Coordinates of C-alpha atoms and ligand atoms in Angstrom, one line a residue:
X579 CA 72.2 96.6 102.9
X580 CA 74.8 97.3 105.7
X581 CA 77.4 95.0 106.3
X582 CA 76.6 93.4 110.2
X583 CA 79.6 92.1 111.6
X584 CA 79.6 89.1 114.5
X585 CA 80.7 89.7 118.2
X586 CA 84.4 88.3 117.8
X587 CA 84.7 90.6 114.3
X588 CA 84.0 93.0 116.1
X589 CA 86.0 92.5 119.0
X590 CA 88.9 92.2 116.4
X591 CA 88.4 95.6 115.4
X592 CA 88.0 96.9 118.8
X593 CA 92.0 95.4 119.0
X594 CA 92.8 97.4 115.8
X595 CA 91.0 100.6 117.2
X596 CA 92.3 100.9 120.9
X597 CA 95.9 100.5 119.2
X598 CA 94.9 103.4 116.9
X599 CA 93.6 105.4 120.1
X600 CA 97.0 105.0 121.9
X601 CA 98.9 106.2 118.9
X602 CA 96.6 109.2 118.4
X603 CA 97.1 110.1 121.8
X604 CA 100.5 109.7 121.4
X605 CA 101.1 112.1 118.4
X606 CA 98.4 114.5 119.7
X607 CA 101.1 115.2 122.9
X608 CA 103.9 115.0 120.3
X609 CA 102.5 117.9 118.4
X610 CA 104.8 121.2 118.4
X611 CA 106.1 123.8 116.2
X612 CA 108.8 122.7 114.3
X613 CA 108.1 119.3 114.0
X614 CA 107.7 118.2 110.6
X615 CA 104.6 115.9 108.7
X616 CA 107.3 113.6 107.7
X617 CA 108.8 112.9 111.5
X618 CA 104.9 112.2 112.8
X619 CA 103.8 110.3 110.1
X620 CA 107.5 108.3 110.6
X621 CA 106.1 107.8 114.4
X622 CA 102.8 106.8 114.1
X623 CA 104.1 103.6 111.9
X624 CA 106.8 102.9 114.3
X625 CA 104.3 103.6 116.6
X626 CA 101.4 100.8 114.9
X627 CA 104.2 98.1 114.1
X628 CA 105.6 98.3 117.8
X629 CA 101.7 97.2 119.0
X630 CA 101.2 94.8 116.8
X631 CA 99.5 96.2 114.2
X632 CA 99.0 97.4 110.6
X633 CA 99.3 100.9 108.9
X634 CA 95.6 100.9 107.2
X635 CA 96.4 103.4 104.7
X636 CA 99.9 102.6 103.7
X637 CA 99.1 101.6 100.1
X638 CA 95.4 101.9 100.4
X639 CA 94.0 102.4 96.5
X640 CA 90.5 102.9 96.8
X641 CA 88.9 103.1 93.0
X642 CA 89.5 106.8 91.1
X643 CA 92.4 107.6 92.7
X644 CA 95.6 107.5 90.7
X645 CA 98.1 105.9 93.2
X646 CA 98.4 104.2 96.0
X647 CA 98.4 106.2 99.0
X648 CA 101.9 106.5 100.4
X649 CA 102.0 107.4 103.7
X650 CA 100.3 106.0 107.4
X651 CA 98.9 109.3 108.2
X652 CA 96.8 111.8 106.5
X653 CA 97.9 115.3 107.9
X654 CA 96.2 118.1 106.6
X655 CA 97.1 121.3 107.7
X656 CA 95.0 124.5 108.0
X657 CA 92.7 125.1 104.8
X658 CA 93.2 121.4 103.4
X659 CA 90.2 119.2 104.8
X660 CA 91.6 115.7 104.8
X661 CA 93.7 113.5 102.9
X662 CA 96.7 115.5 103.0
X663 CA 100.2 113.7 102.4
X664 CA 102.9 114.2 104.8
X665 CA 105.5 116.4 103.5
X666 CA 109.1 117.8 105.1
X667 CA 106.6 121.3 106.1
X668 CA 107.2 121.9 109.9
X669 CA 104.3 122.9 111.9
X670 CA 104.4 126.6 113.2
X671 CA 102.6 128.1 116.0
X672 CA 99.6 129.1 115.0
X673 CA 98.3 126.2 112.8
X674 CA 96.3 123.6 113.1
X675 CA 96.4 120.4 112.1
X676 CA 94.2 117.1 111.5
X677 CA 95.8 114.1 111.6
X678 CA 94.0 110.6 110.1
X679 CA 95.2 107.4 110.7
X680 CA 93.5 104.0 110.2
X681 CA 95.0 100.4 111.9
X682 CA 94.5 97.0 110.3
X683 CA 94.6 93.7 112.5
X684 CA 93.6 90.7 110.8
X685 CA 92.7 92.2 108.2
X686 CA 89.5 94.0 110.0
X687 CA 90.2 98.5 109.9
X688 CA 89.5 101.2 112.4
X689 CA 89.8 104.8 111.6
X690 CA 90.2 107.9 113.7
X691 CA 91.1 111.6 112.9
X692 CA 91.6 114.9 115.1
X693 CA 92.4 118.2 114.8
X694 CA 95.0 120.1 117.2
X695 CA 96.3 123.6 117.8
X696 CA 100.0 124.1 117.2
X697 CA 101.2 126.3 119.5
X698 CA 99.1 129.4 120.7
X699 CA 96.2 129.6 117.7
X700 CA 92.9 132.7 117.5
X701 CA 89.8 132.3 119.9
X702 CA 88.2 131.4 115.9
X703 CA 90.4 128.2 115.5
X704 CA 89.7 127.3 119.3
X705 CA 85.9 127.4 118.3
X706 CA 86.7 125.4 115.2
X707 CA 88.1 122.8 116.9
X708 CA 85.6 122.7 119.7
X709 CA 82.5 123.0 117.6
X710 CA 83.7 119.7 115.2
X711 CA 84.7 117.3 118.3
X712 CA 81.4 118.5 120.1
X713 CA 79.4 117.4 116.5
X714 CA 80.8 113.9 116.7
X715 CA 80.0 113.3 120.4
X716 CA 76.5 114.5 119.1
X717 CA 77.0 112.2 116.2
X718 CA 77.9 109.6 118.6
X719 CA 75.3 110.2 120.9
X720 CA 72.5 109.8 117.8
X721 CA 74.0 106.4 116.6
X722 CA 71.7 104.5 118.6
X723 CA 70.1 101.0 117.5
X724 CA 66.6 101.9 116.0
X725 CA 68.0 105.3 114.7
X726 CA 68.9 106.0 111.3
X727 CA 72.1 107.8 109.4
X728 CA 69.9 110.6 109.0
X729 CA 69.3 110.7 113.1
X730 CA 73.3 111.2 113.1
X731 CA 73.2 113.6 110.1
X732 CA 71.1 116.1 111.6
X733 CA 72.8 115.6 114.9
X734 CA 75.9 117.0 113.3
X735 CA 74.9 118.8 110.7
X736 CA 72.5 120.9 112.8
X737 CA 75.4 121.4 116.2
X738 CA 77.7 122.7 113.3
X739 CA 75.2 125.1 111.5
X740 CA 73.6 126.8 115.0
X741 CA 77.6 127.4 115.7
X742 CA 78.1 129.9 112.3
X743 CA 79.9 127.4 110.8
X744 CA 80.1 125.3 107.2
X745 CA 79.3 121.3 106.8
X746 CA 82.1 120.6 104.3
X747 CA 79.8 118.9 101.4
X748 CA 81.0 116.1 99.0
X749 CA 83.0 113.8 102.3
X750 CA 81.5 111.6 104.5
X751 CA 82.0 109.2 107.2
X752 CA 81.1 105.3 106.0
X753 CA 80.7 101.5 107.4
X754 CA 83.8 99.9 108.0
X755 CA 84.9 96.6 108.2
X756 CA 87.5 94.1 105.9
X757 CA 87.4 97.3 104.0
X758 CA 88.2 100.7 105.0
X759 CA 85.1 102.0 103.5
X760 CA 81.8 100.1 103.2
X761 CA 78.2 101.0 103.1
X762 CA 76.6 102.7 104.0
X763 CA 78.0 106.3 103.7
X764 CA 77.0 108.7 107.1
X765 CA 76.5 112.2 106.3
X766 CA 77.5 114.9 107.9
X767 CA 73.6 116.4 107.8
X768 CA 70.2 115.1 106.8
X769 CA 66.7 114.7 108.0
X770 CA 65.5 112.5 111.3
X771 CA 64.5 109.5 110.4
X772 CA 65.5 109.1 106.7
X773 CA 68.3 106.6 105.4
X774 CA 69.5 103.2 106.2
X775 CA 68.6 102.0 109.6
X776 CA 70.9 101.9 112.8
X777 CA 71.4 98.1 113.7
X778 CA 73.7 95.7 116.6
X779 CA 76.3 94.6 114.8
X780 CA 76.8 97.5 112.3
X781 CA 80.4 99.3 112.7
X782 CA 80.5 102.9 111.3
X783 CA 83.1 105.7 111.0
X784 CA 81.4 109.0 111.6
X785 CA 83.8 112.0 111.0
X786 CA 82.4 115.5 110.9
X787 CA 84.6 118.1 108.3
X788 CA 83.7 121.7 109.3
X789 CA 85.0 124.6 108.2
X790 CA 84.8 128.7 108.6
X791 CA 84.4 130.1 105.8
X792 CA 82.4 127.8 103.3
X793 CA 80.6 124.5 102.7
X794 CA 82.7 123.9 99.1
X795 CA 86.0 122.2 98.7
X796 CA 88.3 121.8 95.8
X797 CA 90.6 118.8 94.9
X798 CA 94.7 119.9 95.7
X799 CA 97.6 119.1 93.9
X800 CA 98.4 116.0 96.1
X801 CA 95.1 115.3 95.6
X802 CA 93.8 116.2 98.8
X803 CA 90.9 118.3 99.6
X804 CA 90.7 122.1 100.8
X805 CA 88.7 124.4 101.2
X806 CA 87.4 126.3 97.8
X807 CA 87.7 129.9 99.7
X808 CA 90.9 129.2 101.8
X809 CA 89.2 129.2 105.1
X810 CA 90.1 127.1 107.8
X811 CA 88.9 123.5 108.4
X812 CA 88.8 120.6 111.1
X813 CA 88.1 116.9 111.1
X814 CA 87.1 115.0 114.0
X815 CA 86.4 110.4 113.3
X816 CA 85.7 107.8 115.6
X817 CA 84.9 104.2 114.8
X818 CA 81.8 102.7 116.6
X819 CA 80.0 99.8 116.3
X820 CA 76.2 100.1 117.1
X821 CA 75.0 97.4 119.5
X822 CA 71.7 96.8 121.8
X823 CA 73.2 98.9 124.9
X824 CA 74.0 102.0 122.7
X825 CA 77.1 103.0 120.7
X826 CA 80.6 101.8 121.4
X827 CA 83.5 103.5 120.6
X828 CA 86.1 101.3 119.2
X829 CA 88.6 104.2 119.1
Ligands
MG1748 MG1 89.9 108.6 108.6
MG1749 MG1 87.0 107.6 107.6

């Protein structure tokens, strides 16, 4: 049953998430060859503590993994799909790179991710990136009340698939609330109509994971996830929370 949170919860989070927007927006102009994983993760906690708020995945242990996470952003660079950690590796032209970030207030989370060209990148990457941000607007667009996580599934699963490209399997965007990740899970594809129900009050973190050459992934030694052939990959998350008038974006 999904977790349905009350107007001022929600507004809480909404606080959390328009932080997390401004610091995204902030790193996303930052990006450049020659900075280095370790310098923007450095910013984006300056960047949360100055507003007032938390680093969400700073010491995040969610159950199976080995260690607490160490870092405030996920950056995962070319072939890895998400959860990379920040290392001393300076961007080059011609990369791309998704950066995840979740903000705590109150101890209510939001979570956002994109992916950005470094430098001058191939007409492919361009598509890449184009083709996983247009999924989550369509994602976004689908999580209307009455509507189910398969509605949003298909939505994305579908854009991506008609584009030539891969629906990374085994990852998936999830409810979020007083824990980073809730129920119910939202898949990146699935059938109209099936799965849990869209309701008000429901706050969900939908986050498409595409990639060029292959719908497999393999666990890295960081523990991160890449792709299993080496292609490239992107990763595009909003928070929303589902409400009578439509979806609202919360980051
Ligand atoms: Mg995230
Ligand atoms: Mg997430």
């Amino acid at each position: 049953m999904a977790l349905v949170k009350s107007q001022p919860e929600i507004e809480t989070m909404a606080r959390a998430g328009a932080i997390l927007r401004t610091v995204l927006d902030t790193l996303k102009a930052e990006i450049r060859p020659g900075l280095s994983l370790l310098e923007l993760d450095k910013r984006a906690r300056q960047l949360i503590e100055a507003a007032g708020g938390k680093p969400a995945f700073l010491g995040y242990k969610p159950s199976g993994a080995t260690r607490p996470y160490p870092a405030t952003l996920c950056t995962s660079v070319n072939n890895v799909v998400v959860h990379g950690i920040p290392t001393s590796y300076a961007l080059r032209a011609g990369d791309i790179v998704s950066i995840d970030c979740g903000v705590k207030i109150n101890g209510w989370y939001s979570d956002a991710a994109f992916t950005v060209a470094v430098g001058e990148v191939s007409p492919q990457l361009k598509k890449l990136i184009s083709v996983t941000e247009e999924a989550l607007q369509r994602g976004i667009d689908a999580a209307q009340h009455g509507n189910t996580v398969g509605d949003i599934g298909n939505a994305v699963g579908s854009f991506i698939k008609k584009q030539g490209l891969y629906v990374v399997k085994g990852l998936t965007g999830h409810g979020i609330g007083t824990n980073l990740h809730e129920e119910p899970s939202i898949f990146n594809e699935g059938k109209p109509g099936t799965g849990p129900k869209l309701v008000p009050g429901m706050v969900i973190a939908i986050e498409p994971m595409v990639a060029i050459g292959t719908n497999e992934i393999v666990q890295l030694a960081d523990e991160s996830y890449g792709t299993k052939d080496g292609s490239i990959a992107a990763h595009f998350e909003k928070t929303i929370a589902i409400t009578k008038e439509g979806p609202r974006i919360l980051t």
